[in-house]
PDB file of C-alpha atoms and ligand atoms in Angstrom:
ATOM      1  CA  MET A 291    -288.952 -33.539  40.727  1.00 83.00           C
ATOM      2  CA  SER A 292    -289.610 -33.468  44.509  1.00 94.00           C
ATOM      3  CA  LEU A 293    -292.642 -31.927  46.365  1.00 97.00           C
ATOM      4  CA  VAL A 294    -292.346 -30.784  50.042  1.00 98.00           C
ATOM      5  CA  VAL A 295    -295.563 -30.222  52.097  1.00 98.00           C
ATOM      6  CA  VAL A 296    -295.949 -28.791  55.394  1.00 96.00           C
ATOM      7  CA  GLY A 297    -299.218 -29.143  57.160  1.00 95.00           C
ATOM      8  CA  SER A 298    -300.916 -30.987  60.069  1.00 95.00           C
ATOM      9  CA  ILE A 299    -300.076 -34.479  60.989  1.00 97.00           C
ATOM     10  CA  ALA A 300    -302.891 -35.543  63.028  1.00 98.00           C
ATOM     11  CA  PHE A 301    -304.939 -38.195  64.838  1.00 98.00           C
ATOM     12  CA  ASP A 302    -308.540 -37.675  63.772  1.00 98.00           C
ATOM     13  CA  ALA A 303    -311.740 -38.796  65.405  1.00 98.00           C
ATOM     14  CA  VAL A 304    -314.361 -38.832  62.738  1.00 98.00           C
ATOM     15  CA  LYS A 305    -318.293 -39.674  62.891  1.00 97.00           C
ATOM     16  CA  THR A 306    -320.313 -39.655  59.712  1.00 97.00           C
ATOM     17  CA  PRO A 307    -323.781 -41.167  59.184  1.00 95.00           C
ATOM     18  CA  PHE A 308    -321.908 -44.265  57.635  1.00 95.00           C
ATOM     19  CA  GLY A 309    -319.654 -45.134  60.651  1.00 96.00           C
ATOM     20  CA  GLU A 310    -316.934 -43.525  63.023  1.00 96.00           C
ATOM     21  CA  ARG A 311    -313.391 -43.876  64.118  1.00 98.00           C
ATOM     22  CA  GLU A 312    -312.138 -42.906  67.469  1.00 98.00           C
ATOM     23  CA  ARG A 313    -308.472 -42.288  66.499  1.00 97.00           C
ATOM     24  CA  MET A 314    -306.965 -42.640  63.096  1.00 98.00           C
ATOM     25  CA  LEU A 315    -304.223 -41.114  61.160  1.00 98.00           C
ATOM     26  CA  GLY A 316    -305.119 -37.892  59.622  1.00 98.00           C
ATOM     27  CA  GLY A 317    -303.918 -34.272  58.726  1.00 97.00           C
ATOM     28  CA  SER A 318    -303.675 -32.085  55.950  1.00 96.00           C
ATOM     29  CA  ALA A 319    -300.171 -32.873  55.352  1.00 97.00           C
ATOM     30  CA  VAL A 320    -300.710 -36.714  55.554  1.00 98.00           C
ATOM     31  CA  HIS A 321    -303.561 -36.832  53.204  1.00 98.00           C
ATOM     32  CA  PHE A 322    -301.760 -34.649  50.594  1.00 98.00           C
ATOM     33  CA  SER A 323    -298.440 -36.466  50.748  1.00 98.00           C
ATOM     34  CA  LEU A 324    -300.137 -39.802  50.258  1.00 98.00           C
ATOM     35  CA  ALA A 325    -302.205 -38.524  47.175  1.00 98.00           C
ATOM     36  CA  ALA A 326    -298.831 -36.856  45.629  1.00 98.00           C
ATOM     37  CA  SER A 327    -296.714 -39.883  46.481  1.00 98.00           C
ATOM     38  CA  PHE A 328    -298.363 -41.706  43.210  1.00 98.00           C
ATOM     39  CA  PHE A 329    -296.665 -38.982  40.959  1.00 98.00           C
ATOM     40  CA  CYS A 330    -293.464 -37.737  42.454  1.00 97.00           C
ATOM     41  CA  ASP A 331    -290.911 -37.768  45.356  1.00 97.00           C
ATOM     42  CA  VAL A 332    -292.687 -36.365  48.445  1.00 98.00           C
ATOM     43  CA  ARG A 333    -291.172 -34.974  51.718  1.00 98.00           C
ATOM     44  CA  VAL A 334    -293.604 -34.196  54.622  1.00 97.00           C
ATOM     45  CA  VAL A 335    -292.636 -31.509  57.177  1.00 96.00           C
ATOM     46  CA  GLY A 336    -294.473 -31.032  60.551  1.00 96.00           C
ATOM     47  CA  PRO A 337    -294.258 -31.993  64.170  1.00 97.00           C
ATOM     48  CA  VAL A 338    -295.671 -35.108  65.903  1.00 98.00           C
ATOM     49  CA  GLY A 339    -295.558 -36.267  69.641  1.00 98.00           C
ATOM     50  CA  ASP A 340    -294.289 -39.329  71.156  1.00 96.00           C
ATOM     51  CA  ASP A 341    -297.694 -41.030  70.573  1.00 97.00           C
ATOM     52  CA  PHE A 342    -296.986 -41.015  66.796  1.00 97.00           C
ATOM     53  CA  GLY A 343    -295.717 -44.852  66.448  1.00 96.00           C
ATOM     54  CA  PRO A 344    -294.374 -47.052  63.918  1.00 97.00           C
ATOM     55  CA  GLY A 345    -297.702 -48.012  62.425  1.00 97.00           C
ATOM     56  CA  GLU A 346    -298.446 -44.367  61.480  1.00 98.00           C
ATOM     57  CA  TYR A 347    -294.784 -43.754  60.082  1.00 98.00           C
ATOM     58  CA  ALA A 348    -295.349 -47.275  58.030  1.00 97.00           C
ATOM     59  CA  VAL A 349    -298.375 -45.863  56.364  1.00 98.00           C
ATOM     60  CA  LEU A 350    -296.288 -42.931  55.136  1.00 98.00           C
ATOM     61  CA  GLU A 351    -293.317 -44.696  54.319  1.00 98.00           C
ATOM     62  CA  GLY A 352    -295.323 -47.614  52.808  1.00 97.00           C
ATOM     63  CA  ARG A 353    -296.139 -44.931  50.032  1.00 97.00           C
ATOM     64  CA  GLY A 354    -292.363 -43.870  49.803  1.00 98.00           C
ATOM     65  CA  VAL A 355    -292.981 -40.604  51.472  1.00 98.00           C
ATOM     66  CA  ASN A 356    -289.997 -39.271  53.004  1.00 98.00           C
ATOM     67  CA  THR A 357    -290.350 -38.546  56.800  1.00 97.00           C
ATOM     68  CA  ASP A 358    -287.000 -37.214  57.619  1.00 96.00           C
ATOM     69  CA  ASP A 359    -288.483 -33.804  58.297  1.00 96.00           C
ATOM     70  CA  ILE A 360    -291.164 -34.910  60.850  1.00 97.00           C
ATOM     71  CA  GLU A 361    -290.013 -33.592  63.905  1.00 96.00           C
ATOM     72  CA  ARG A 362    -290.778 -35.812  66.735  1.00 96.00           C
ATOM     73  CA  VAL A 363    -291.372 -33.915  70.156  1.00 96.00           C
ATOM     74  CA  GLU A 364    -290.470 -36.206  73.135  1.00 95.00           C
ATOM     75  CA  ASP A 365    -293.241 -36.015  75.810  1.00 95.00           C
ATOM     76  CA  GLY A 366    -295.498 -34.060  73.178  1.00 97.00           C
ATOM     77  CA  LYS A 367    -298.876 -35.231  71.826  1.00 98.00           C
ATOM     78  CA  THR A 368    -299.742 -34.945  68.068  1.00 98.00           C
ATOM     79  CA  PHE A 369    -302.276 -32.629  66.723  1.00 97.00           C
ATOM     80  CA  PHE A 370    -305.848 -33.955  67.192  1.00 98.00           C
ATOM     81  CA  TRP A 371    -308.967 -32.972  65.391  1.00 97.00           C
ATOM     82  CA  ARG A 372    -312.593 -34.356  66.324  1.00 98.00           C
ATOM     83  CA  GLY A 373    -315.446 -33.644  63.695  1.00 97.00           C
ATOM     84  CA  HIS A 374    -318.572 -34.944  62.567  1.00 97.00           C
ATOM     85  CA  TYR A 375    -320.663 -34.843  59.251  1.00 96.00           C
ATOM     86  CA  GLU A 376    -324.476 -34.768  58.760  1.00 94.00           C
ATOM     87  CA  TYR A 377    -326.153 -36.333  55.619  1.00 91.00           C
ATOM     88  CA  ASP A 378    -324.804 -33.286  53.841  1.00 89.00           C
ATOM     89  CA  LEU A 379    -321.155 -34.715  53.588  1.00 89.00           C
ATOM     90  CA  ASN A 380    -319.903 -31.293  52.059  1.00 85.00           C
ATOM     91  CA  THR A 381    -319.823 -29.649  55.570  1.00 87.00           C
ATOM     92  CA  ALA A 382    -317.391 -30.792  58.367  1.00 90.00           C
ATOM     93  CA  HIS A 383    -318.421 -29.735  61.778  1.00 93.00           C
ATOM     94  CA  THR A 384    -315.305 -29.306  64.201  1.00 95.00           C
ATOM     95  CA  ASP A 385    -316.067 -30.390  67.524  1.00 97.00           C
ATOM     96  CA  GLU A 386    -312.458 -30.363  69.036  1.00 97.00           C
ATOM     97  CA  THR A 387    -309.215 -29.239  67.878  1.00 95.00           C
ATOM     98  CA  GLN A 388    -306.008 -29.749  70.131  1.00 97.00           C
ATOM     99  CA  LEU A 389    -302.949 -27.968  68.641  1.00 95.00           C
ATOM    100  CA  ASN A 390    -300.531 -29.854  71.069  1.00 97.00           C
ATOM    101  CA  VAL A 391    -297.146 -29.919  69.415  1.00 96.00           C
ATOM    102  CA  PHE A 392    -298.309 -27.150  66.866  1.00 91.00           C
ATOM    103  CA  GLY A 393    -298.488 -24.830  69.738  1.00 89.00           C
ATOM    104  CA  GLU A 394    -294.591 -24.609  69.847  1.00 89.00           C
ATOM    105  CA  PHE A 395    -293.749 -25.494  66.341  1.00 92.00           C
ATOM    106  CA  ALA A 396    -291.226 -23.496  64.512  1.00 92.00           C
ATOM    107  CA  PRO A 397    -290.476 -25.117  61.094  1.00 91.00           C
ATOM    108  CA  LYS A 398    -286.723 -26.199  60.423  1.00 88.00           C
ATOM    109  CA  LEU A 399    -286.480 -27.727  57.097  1.00 94.00           C
ATOM    110  CA  SER A 400    -283.443 -29.883  55.891  1.00 95.00           C
ATOM    111  CA  GLU A 401    -281.233 -28.733  53.022  1.00 95.00           C
ATOM    112  CA  GLU A 402    -283.020 -31.362  50.926  1.00 95.00           C
ATOM    113  CA  SER A 403    -286.505 -30.015  51.528  1.00 96.00           C
ATOM    114  CA  LYS A 404    -285.358 -26.344  51.069  1.00 96.00           C
ATOM    115  CA  ALA A 405    -283.928 -27.335  47.542  1.00 95.00           C
ATOM    116  CA  ALA A 406    -287.259 -28.923  46.416  1.00 96.00           C
ATOM    117  CA  GLU A 407    -288.843 -27.425  43.238  1.00 96.00           C
ATOM    118  CA  ASN A 408    -292.418 -27.902  44.353  1.00 97.00           C
ATOM    119  CA  LEU A 409    -294.011 -26.683  47.711  1.00 98.00           C
ATOM    120  CA  PHE A 410    -297.441 -27.288  49.146  1.00 98.00           C
ATOM    121  CA  LEU A 411    -298.601 -25.344  52.332  1.00 98.00           C
ATOM    122  CA  ALA A 412    -301.310 -27.506  53.389  1.00 96.00           C
ATOM    123  CA  ASN A 413    -303.647 -26.151  55.931  1.00 93.00           C
ATOM    124  CA  ILE A 414    -302.074 -24.856  59.241  1.00 92.00           C
ATOM    125  CA  GLN A 415    -301.639 -21.529  60.715  1.00 93.00           C
ATOM    126  CA  PRO A 416    -300.748 -18.968  57.900  1.00 96.00           C
ATOM    127  CA  ASP A 417    -297.695 -17.379  59.746  1.00 95.00           C
ATOM    128  CA  LEU A 418    -296.239 -21.091  59.736  1.00 94.00           C
ATOM    129  CA  GLN A 419    -297.138 -21.671  56.099  1.00 96.00           C
ATOM    130  CA  ARG A 420    -295.070 -18.505  55.161  1.00 96.00           C
ATOM    131  CA  GLU A 421    -292.165 -19.132  57.401  1.00 95.00           C
ATOM    132  CA  VAL A 422    -291.939 -22.402  55.286  1.00 96.00           C
ATOM    133  CA  ARG A 423    -292.473 -20.533  51.997  1.00 97.00           C
ATOM    134  CA  GLU A 424    -289.601 -18.217  52.926  1.00 95.00           C
ATOM    135  CA  GLN A 425    -287.011 -21.137  53.587  1.00 95.00           C
ATOM    136  CA  CYS A 426    -287.984 -22.852  50.286  1.00 94.00           C
ATOM    137  CA  ARG A 427    -286.398 -20.078  48.151  1.00 88.00           C
ATOM    138  CA  GLY A 428    -286.021 -22.572  45.409  1.00 86.00           C
ATOM    139  CA  ALA A 429    -289.385 -23.704  44.894  1.00 95.00           C
ATOM    140  CA  ARG A 430    -290.623 -22.815  41.523  1.00 94.00           C
ATOM    141  CA  LEU A 431    -294.218 -23.704  42.067  1.00 96.00           C
ATOM    142  CA  ALA A 432    -295.877 -23.275  45.344  1.00 97.00           C
ATOM    143  CA  GLY A 433    -299.545 -24.144  46.283  1.00 98.00           C
ATOM    144  CA  LEU A 434    -301.654 -23.274  49.409  1.00 98.00           C
ATOM    145  CA  ASP A 435    -304.820 -24.377  51.137  1.00 97.00           C
ATOM    146  CA  SER A 436    -306.597 -22.980  54.101  1.00 96.00           C
ATOM    147  CA  MET A 437    -309.817 -22.953  56.012  1.00 94.00           C
ATOM    148  CA  ASN A 438    -312.575 -20.893  57.421  1.00 92.00           C
ATOM    149  CA  LEU A 439    -310.784 -20.800  60.914  1.00 93.00           C
ATOM    150  CA  TRP A 440    -307.940 -18.967  59.677  1.00 96.00           C
ATOM    151  CA  ILE A 441    -309.865 -16.505  57.489  1.00 97.00           C
ATOM    152  CA  ASP A 442    -311.636 -15.800  60.480  1.00 96.00           C
ATOM    153  CA  ILE A 443    -308.963 -15.108  62.839  1.00 96.00           C
ATOM    154  CA  ALA A 444    -305.781 -14.405  60.747  1.00 97.00           C
ATOM    155  CA  ARG A 445    -307.178 -12.941  57.544  1.00 97.00           C
ATOM    156  CA  ASP A 446    -304.332 -10.519  57.247  1.00 98.00           C
ATOM    157  CA  SER A 447    -301.767 -13.168  57.581  1.00 98.00           C
ATOM    158  CA  LEU A 448    -303.281 -15.468  55.242  1.00 98.00           C
ATOM    159  CA  VAL A 449    -303.607 -12.688  52.604  1.00 98.00           C
ATOM    160  CA  LYS A 450    -299.843 -11.990  52.878  1.00 98.00           C
ATOM    161  CA  THR A 451    -299.260 -15.828  52.409  1.00 98.00           C
ATOM    162  CA  ILE A 452    -301.337 -16.094  49.498  1.00 98.00           C
ATOM    163  CA  GLY A 453    -299.364 -13.311  47.966  1.00 98.00           C
ATOM    164  CA  GLY A 454    -296.237 -15.649  47.925  1.00 97.00           C
ATOM    165  CA  VAL A 455    -297.727 -18.812  46.136  1.00 97.00           C
ATOM    166  CA  ASP A 456    -298.794 -19.587  42.539  1.00 97.00           C
ATOM    167  CA  LEU A 457    -301.796 -21.686  43.268  1.00 97.00           C
ATOM    168  CA  VAL A 458    -304.683 -21.442  45.735  1.00 98.00           C
ATOM    169  CA  PHE A 459    -307.075 -24.242  46.664  1.00 98.00           C
ATOM    170  CA  LEU A 460    -309.947 -23.302  48.673  1.00 97.00           C
ATOM    171  CA  ASN A 461    -313.771 -24.395  49.091  1.00 95.00           C
ATOM    172  CA  ASP A 462    -316.132 -22.047  47.084  1.00 94.00           C
ATOM    173  CA  ALA A 463    -317.545 -20.910  50.490  1.00 94.00           C
ATOM    174  CA  GLU A 464    -313.987 -20.073  51.893  1.00 96.00           C
ATOM    175  CA  ILE A 465    -313.291 -18.022  48.582  1.00 97.00           C
ATOM    176  CA  ARG A 466    -316.253 -15.998  49.095  1.00 97.00           C
ATOM    177  CA  MET A 467    -315.688 -15.481  52.847  1.00 97.00           C
ATOM    178  CA  LEU A 468    -311.895 -14.466  52.178  1.00 98.00           C
ATOM    179  CA  THR A 469    -312.960 -11.907  49.526  1.00 98.00           C
ATOM    180  CA  ASP A 470    -316.398 -10.775  51.040  1.00 97.00           C
ATOM    181  CA  GLN A 471    -317.596 -11.106  47.383  1.00 97.00           C
ATOM    182  CA  PRO A 472    -320.849 -13.456  46.787  1.00 97.00           C
ATOM    183  CA  ASN A 473    -320.093 -14.054  43.017  1.00 97.00           C
ATOM    184  CA  LEU A 474    -317.540 -16.849  42.787  1.00 96.00           C
ATOM    185  CA  VAL A 475    -316.118 -15.668  39.560  1.00 96.00           C
ATOM    186  CA  ARG A 476    -315.342 -12.244  40.711  1.00 97.00           C
ATOM    187  CA  ALA A 477    -314.169 -13.718  44.059  1.00 97.00           C
ATOM    188  CA  ALA A 478    -311.733 -16.010  42.207  1.00 97.00           C
ATOM    189  CA  ARG A 479    -310.325 -13.006  40.445  1.00 97.00           C
ATOM    190  CA  GLU A 480    -309.901 -11.059  43.636  1.00 98.00           C
ATOM    191  CA  VAL A 481    -308.033 -14.082  45.009  1.00 98.00           C
ATOM    192  CA  MET A 482    -305.943 -13.730  41.959  1.00 98.00           C
ATOM    193  CA  ALA A 483    -305.290 -10.187  42.425  1.00 98.00           C
ATOM    194  CA  MET A 484    -303.636 -11.152  45.697  1.00 98.00           C
ATOM    195  CA  GLY A 485    -300.710 -12.959  43.790  1.00 97.00           C
ATOM    196  CA  PRO A 486    -301.454 -16.406  42.545  1.00 97.00           C
ATOM    197  CA  SER A 487    -302.020 -17.174  38.824  1.00 96.00           C
ATOM    198  CA  VAL A 488    -304.300 -20.288  39.482  1.00 97.00           C
ATOM    199  CA  VAL A 489    -307.243 -20.546  41.901  1.00 98.00           C
ATOM    200  CA  VAL A 490    -309.142 -23.733  42.437  1.00 98.00           C
ATOM    201  CA  ALA A 491    -312.383 -23.750  43.996  1.00 98.00           C
ATOM    202  CA  LYS A 492    -313.436 -27.142  45.531  1.00 96.00           C
ATOM    203  CA  GLN A 493    -316.980 -27.853  45.483  1.00 93.00           C
ATOM    204  CA  GLY A 494    -317.325 -31.198  47.595  1.00 88.00           C
ATOM    205  CA  GLU A 495    -319.579 -33.623  45.956  1.00 87.00           C
ATOM    206  CA  TYR A 496    -320.021 -31.054  42.997  1.00 92.00           C
ATOM    207  CA  GLY A 497    -316.581 -31.492  41.918  1.00 95.00           C
ATOM    208  CA  ALA A 498    -314.048 -28.347  41.470  1.00 97.00           C
ATOM    209  CA  ALA A 499    -313.399 -25.420  39.303  1.00 98.00           C
ATOM    210  CA  LEU A 500    -310.250 -23.902  37.874  1.00 98.00           C
ATOM    211  CA  PHE A 501    -309.551 -20.240  37.398  1.00 97.00           C
ATOM    212  CA  THR A 502    -306.614 -18.883  35.494  1.00 96.00           C
ATOM    213  CA  GLU A 503    -306.034 -15.551  34.071  1.00 91.00           C
ATOM    214  CA  ASP A 504    -307.626 -16.422  30.806  1.00 85.00           C
ATOM    215  CA  GLY A 505    -309.182 -19.835  31.182  1.00 89.00           C
ATOM    216  CA  TYR A 506    -311.935 -21.512  33.046  1.00 95.00           C
ATOM    217  CA  PHE A 507    -312.313 -25.376  33.561  1.00 96.00           C
ATOM    218  CA  ALA A 508    -314.652 -27.338  35.750  1.00 96.00           C
ATOM    219  CA  LEU A 509    -315.056 -30.959  36.693  1.00 96.00           C
ATOM    220  CA  PRO A 510    -317.695 -32.865  38.322  1.00 95.00           C
ATOM    221  CA  ALA A 511    -316.823 -35.269  41.055  1.00 94.00           C
ATOM    222  CA  PHE A 512    -316.787 -38.936  40.108  1.00 96.00           C
ATOM    223  CA  PRO A 513    -320.312 -40.450  40.812  1.00 95.00           C
ATOM    224  CA  LEU A 514    -319.637 -42.835  43.579  1.00 95.00           C
ATOM    225  CA  GLU A 515    -322.198 -45.024  45.296  1.00 94.00           C
ATOM    226  CA  THR A 516    -320.481 -45.378  48.490  1.00 93.00           C
ATOM    227  CA  VAL A 517    -319.111 -42.294  50.342  1.00 95.00           C
ATOM    228  CA  SER A 518    -318.087 -43.061  53.976  1.00 96.00           C
ATOM    229  CA  ASP A 519    -315.819 -40.181  55.053  1.00 97.00           C
ATOM    230  CA  PRO A 520    -315.082 -36.959  53.112  1.00 96.00           C
ATOM    231  CA  THR A 521    -312.105 -36.213  55.457  1.00 97.00           C
ATOM    232  CA  GLY A 522    -309.239 -35.296  53.552  1.00 97.00           C
ATOM    233  CA  ALA A 523    -310.868 -35.015  50.194  1.00 96.00           C
ATOM    234  CA  GLY A 524    -309.646 -31.377  49.783  1.00 96.00           C
ATOM    235  CA  ASP A 525    -305.931 -32.521  50.706  1.00 97.00           C
ATOM    236  CA  SER A 526    -306.101 -35.560  48.567  1.00 98.00           C
ATOM    237  CA  PHE A 527    -307.453 -33.462  45.588  1.00 98.00           C
ATOM    238  CA  ALA A 528    -304.600 -31.018  45.974  1.00 98.00           C
ATOM    239  CA  GLY A 529    -301.947 -33.929  46.564  1.00 98.00           C
ATOM    240  CA  GLY A 530    -303.097 -35.503  43.245  1.00 98.00           C
ATOM    241  CA  PHE A 531    -303.252 -32.048  41.480  1.00 98.00           C
ATOM    242  CA  LEU A 532    -299.623 -30.829  42.527  1.00 98.00           C
ATOM    243  CA  GLY A 533    -297.979 -34.259  42.563  1.00 98.00           C
ATOM    244  CA  TYR A 534    -298.909 -34.557  38.978  1.00 97.00           C
ATOM    245  CA  LEU A 535    -297.693 -31.247  37.882  1.00 97.00           C
ATOM    246  CA  ALA A 536    -294.536 -31.782  39.829  1.00 96.00           C
ATOM    247  CA  SER A 537    -294.190 -34.944  37.798  1.00 96.00           C
ATOM    248  CA  GLN A 538    -294.635 -32.925  34.467  1.00 93.00           C
ATOM    249  CA  ASP A 539    -291.784 -30.555  35.597  1.00 84.00           C
ATOM    250  CA  GLY A 540    -294.423 -27.663  36.403  1.00 75.00           C
ATOM    251  CA  TRP A 541    -297.093 -26.298  34.709  1.00 78.00           C
ATOM    252  CA  GLN A 542    -296.880 -25.811  31.169  1.00 79.00           C
ATOM    253  CA  ASP A 543    -300.243 -25.041  29.660  1.00 88.00           C
ATOM    254  CA  GLU A 544    -303.989 -25.029  30.468  1.00 91.00           C
ATOM    255  CA  ALA A 545    -303.978 -28.915  29.320  1.00 93.00           C
ATOM    256  CA  SER A 546    -301.627 -29.929  31.970  1.00 94.00           C
ATOM    257  CA  LEU A 547    -303.736 -27.971  34.491  1.00 96.00           C
ATOM    258  CA  ARG A 548    -306.931 -29.863  33.342  1.00 96.00           C
ATOM    259  CA  ARG A 549    -305.319 -33.290  33.588  1.00 97.00           C
ATOM    260  CA  ALA A 550    -304.073 -32.057  37.055  1.00 97.00           C
ATOM    261  CA  MET A 551    -307.830 -31.383  37.921  1.00 97.00           C
ATOM    262  CA  THR A 552    -308.702 -34.818  36.874  1.00 98.00           C
ATOM    263  CA  TYR A 553    -305.826 -36.521  38.736  1.00 98.00           C
ATOM    264  CA  GLY A 554    -306.824 -34.613  41.815  1.00 98.00           C
ATOM    265  CA  SER A 555    -310.668 -35.537  41.365  1.00 98.00           C
ATOM    266  CA  VAL A 556    -309.574 -39.289  40.883  1.00 98.00           C
ATOM    267  CA  ILE A 557    -307.547 -39.538  44.111  1.00 98.00           C
ATOM    268  CA  ALA A 558    -310.209 -37.581  46.230  1.00 97.00           C
ATOM    269  CA  SER A 559    -312.702 -39.871  44.986  1.00 97.00           C
ATOM    270  CA  PHE A 560    -310.969 -42.967  46.194  1.00 98.00           C
ATOM    271  CA  ASN A 561    -310.076 -41.063  49.564  1.00 98.00           C
ATOM    272  CA  VAL A 562    -313.846 -40.671  50.478  1.00 97.00           C
ATOM    273  CA  GLU A 563    -314.860 -44.182  49.890  1.00 97.00           C
ATOM    274  CA  GLU A 564    -313.300 -45.369  53.318  1.00 98.00           C
ATOM    275  CA  PHE A 565    -312.324 -43.571  56.451  1.00 98.00           C
ATOM    276  CA  GLY A 566    -309.092 -41.677  56.810  1.00 97.00           C
ATOM    277  CA  THR A 567    -306.348 -42.886  54.890  1.00 98.00           C
ATOM    278  CA  GLU A 568    -307.641 -46.527  54.678  1.00 97.00           C
ATOM    279  CA  ARG A 569    -308.627 -46.605  50.853  1.00 98.00           C
ATOM    280  CA  VAL A 570    -305.529 -44.444  49.586  1.00 98.00           C
ATOM    281  CA  ALA A 571    -303.008 -46.500  51.401  1.00 96.00           C
ATOM    282  CA  ARG A 572    -303.873 -49.399  49.434  1.00 96.00           C
ATOM    283  CA  LEU A 573    -304.686 -47.753  46.196  1.00 98.00           C
ATOM    284  CA  THR A 574    -302.739 -48.723  43.106  1.00 98.00           C
ATOM    285  CA  ARG A 575    -301.610 -46.710  39.874  1.00 97.00           C
ATOM    286  CA  GLU A 576    -303.626 -49.118  37.708  1.00 98.00           C
ATOM    287  CA  GLU A 577    -306.853 -48.094  39.630  1.00 98.00           C
ATOM    288  CA  ILE A 578    -305.838 -44.426  39.264  1.00 98.00           C
ATOM    289  CA  ASP A 579    -305.481 -44.822  35.546  1.00 98.00           C
ATOM    290  CA  GLU A 580    -308.763 -46.530  35.011  1.00 98.00           C
ATOM    291  CA  ARG A 581    -310.838 -43.791  36.834  1.00 98.00           C
ATOM    292  CA  PHE A 582    -309.016 -41.282  34.851  1.00 98.00           C
ATOM    293  CA  GLU A 583    -310.466 -43.050  31.690  1.00 97.00           C
ATOM    294  CA  GLY A 584    -313.647 -42.906  33.294  1.00 96.00           C
ATOM    295  CA  PHE A 585    -313.435 -39.437  33.768  1.00 96.00           C
ATOM    296  CA  ARG A 586    -312.549 -38.824  30.063  1.00 94.00           C
ATOM    297  CA  ARG A 587    -315.700 -40.897  29.047  1.00 93.00           C
ATOM    298  CA  MET A 588    -317.853 -39.042  31.520  1.00 93.00           C
ATOM    299  CA  THR A 589    -317.059 -35.609  30.398  1.00 91.00           C
ATOM    300  CA  ALA A 590    -316.719 -36.268  26.538  1.00 89.00           C
ATOM    301  CA  LEU A 591    -319.233 -34.278  24.418  1.00 85.00           C
ATOM    302  CA  GLU A 592    -319.723 -37.127  22.058  1.00 82.00           C
ATOM    303  CA  ALA A 593    -320.410 -40.453  23.333  1.00 77.00           C
ATOM    304  CA  ALA A 594    -318.070 -43.084  22.164  1.00 72.00           C
ATOM    305  CA  PRO A 595    -319.356 -45.155  19.145  1.00 71.00           C
ATOM    306  CA  ALA A 596    -320.874 -48.466  20.038  1.00 65.00           C
TER     307      ALA A 596
HETATM  308  P1  AMP B 647    -309.931 -31.702  54.613  1.00 86.13           P
HETATM  309  O1  AMP B 647    -309.176 -32.213  53.312  1.00 86.13           O
HETATM  310  O2  AMP B 647    -310.285 -30.382  54.251  1.00 86.13           O
HETATM  311  O3  AMP B 647    -310.863 -32.689  54.848  1.00 86.13           O
HETATM  312  O4  AMP B 647    -308.917 -31.809  55.844  1.00 86.13           O
HETATM  313  C1  AMP B 647    -309.065 -32.767  56.681  1.00 86.13           C
HETATM  314  C2  AMP B 647    -307.825 -32.755  57.591  1.00 86.13           C
HETATM  315  O5  AMP B 647    -307.683 -31.526  58.398  1.00 86.13           O
HETATM  316  C3  AMP B 647    -308.175 -33.676  58.831  1.00 86.13           C
HETATM  317  O6  AMP B 647    -307.341 -34.799  58.811  1.00 86.13           O
HETATM  318  C4  AMP B 647    -307.610 -32.853  60.121  1.00 86.13           C
HETATM  319  O7  AMP B 647    -306.741 -33.577  60.963  1.00 86.13           O
HETATM  320  C5  AMP B 647    -307.151 -31.726  59.379  1.00 86.13           C
HETATM  321  N1  AMP B 647    -307.421 -30.213  60.250  1.00 86.13           N
HETATM  322  C6  AMP B 647    -308.707 -30.121  60.837  1.00 86.13           C
HETATM  323  N2  AMP B 647    -308.696 -28.756  61.257  1.00 86.13           N
HETATM  324  C7  AMP B 647    -307.329 -28.235  61.164  1.00 86.13           C
HETATM  325  C8  AMP B 647    -306.641 -27.055  61.626  1.00 86.13           C
HETATM  326  N3  AMP B 647    -307.301 -26.371  62.248  1.00 86.13           N
HETATM  327  N4  AMP B 647    -305.337 -26.993  61.286  1.00 86.13           N
HETATM  328  C9  AMP B 647    -304.821 -27.849  60.623  1.00 86.13           C
HETATM  329  N5  AMP B 647    -305.302 -29.177  60.129  1.00 86.13           N
HETATM  330  C10 AMP B 647    -306.665 -29.318  60.662  1.00 86.13           C
END
């Protein structure tokens, strides 16, 4: 089963109380595809400038991500984001966004990407997300992420785009902002009324909550003693979640969604231990499985017999 993701491919400058990086590989589609690559074939779609070099391609290709649909713009500059975090690592403060090659981007997908069964519209301008959704007619499962910026300046377009997907991943604050509804349970229902049958509310270090038509499930985040940089946690979560579902031939039942929540939480927990893509780039399947079992023990009602 293959999974196509469109989103930002970026250079990020990030400062947290625990360190900083002036220029590192980032972007919503990059974090997503590295996470999903542990479960299924991933194709990444998006533009880069000629400053995007062999080292950056190597991180993606090192995890087997197909980069054929990365559009390289000669004389263009890759999307750039600068942000910082205070001690409250749940809130990213954006200091600078340079759209660069995204300013002119018109998605053109290869036939292979158009034929993918699974699609993720990572965080970018919602009109662009919709253009990709329309090209991927064959996708049986489509998910979407967004951010406060687009709710602020392109809400109508975002609502239209949400109408064409099955799963929505948003922070709890974004779900409230999108619906103007302070109660998260009601707010999630309102997002479902826009079209999707699954809504995931990401809650940073507190974990994530899953809403379906007749179900509810919540998971705490993995308890970590070292968190260096939360950038990309949301995209890694979505990558683990949808990558797992793609590997299972889609969403079969509530149990597969719960396992998807757990794989998403596992990959996100590794992502935040180091800066940018550093940790996930060298992650192994064994480490993922071990932490998955850690989640099982952590959430069991009865402690295992001694
Ligand atoms: P998150 O998973 O929410 O922490 O996403 C972090 C990634 O989002 C960073 O690597 C940024 O490059 C990217 N990003 C930040 N702002 C935007 C934006 N306006 N559009 C698309 N991607 C963005």
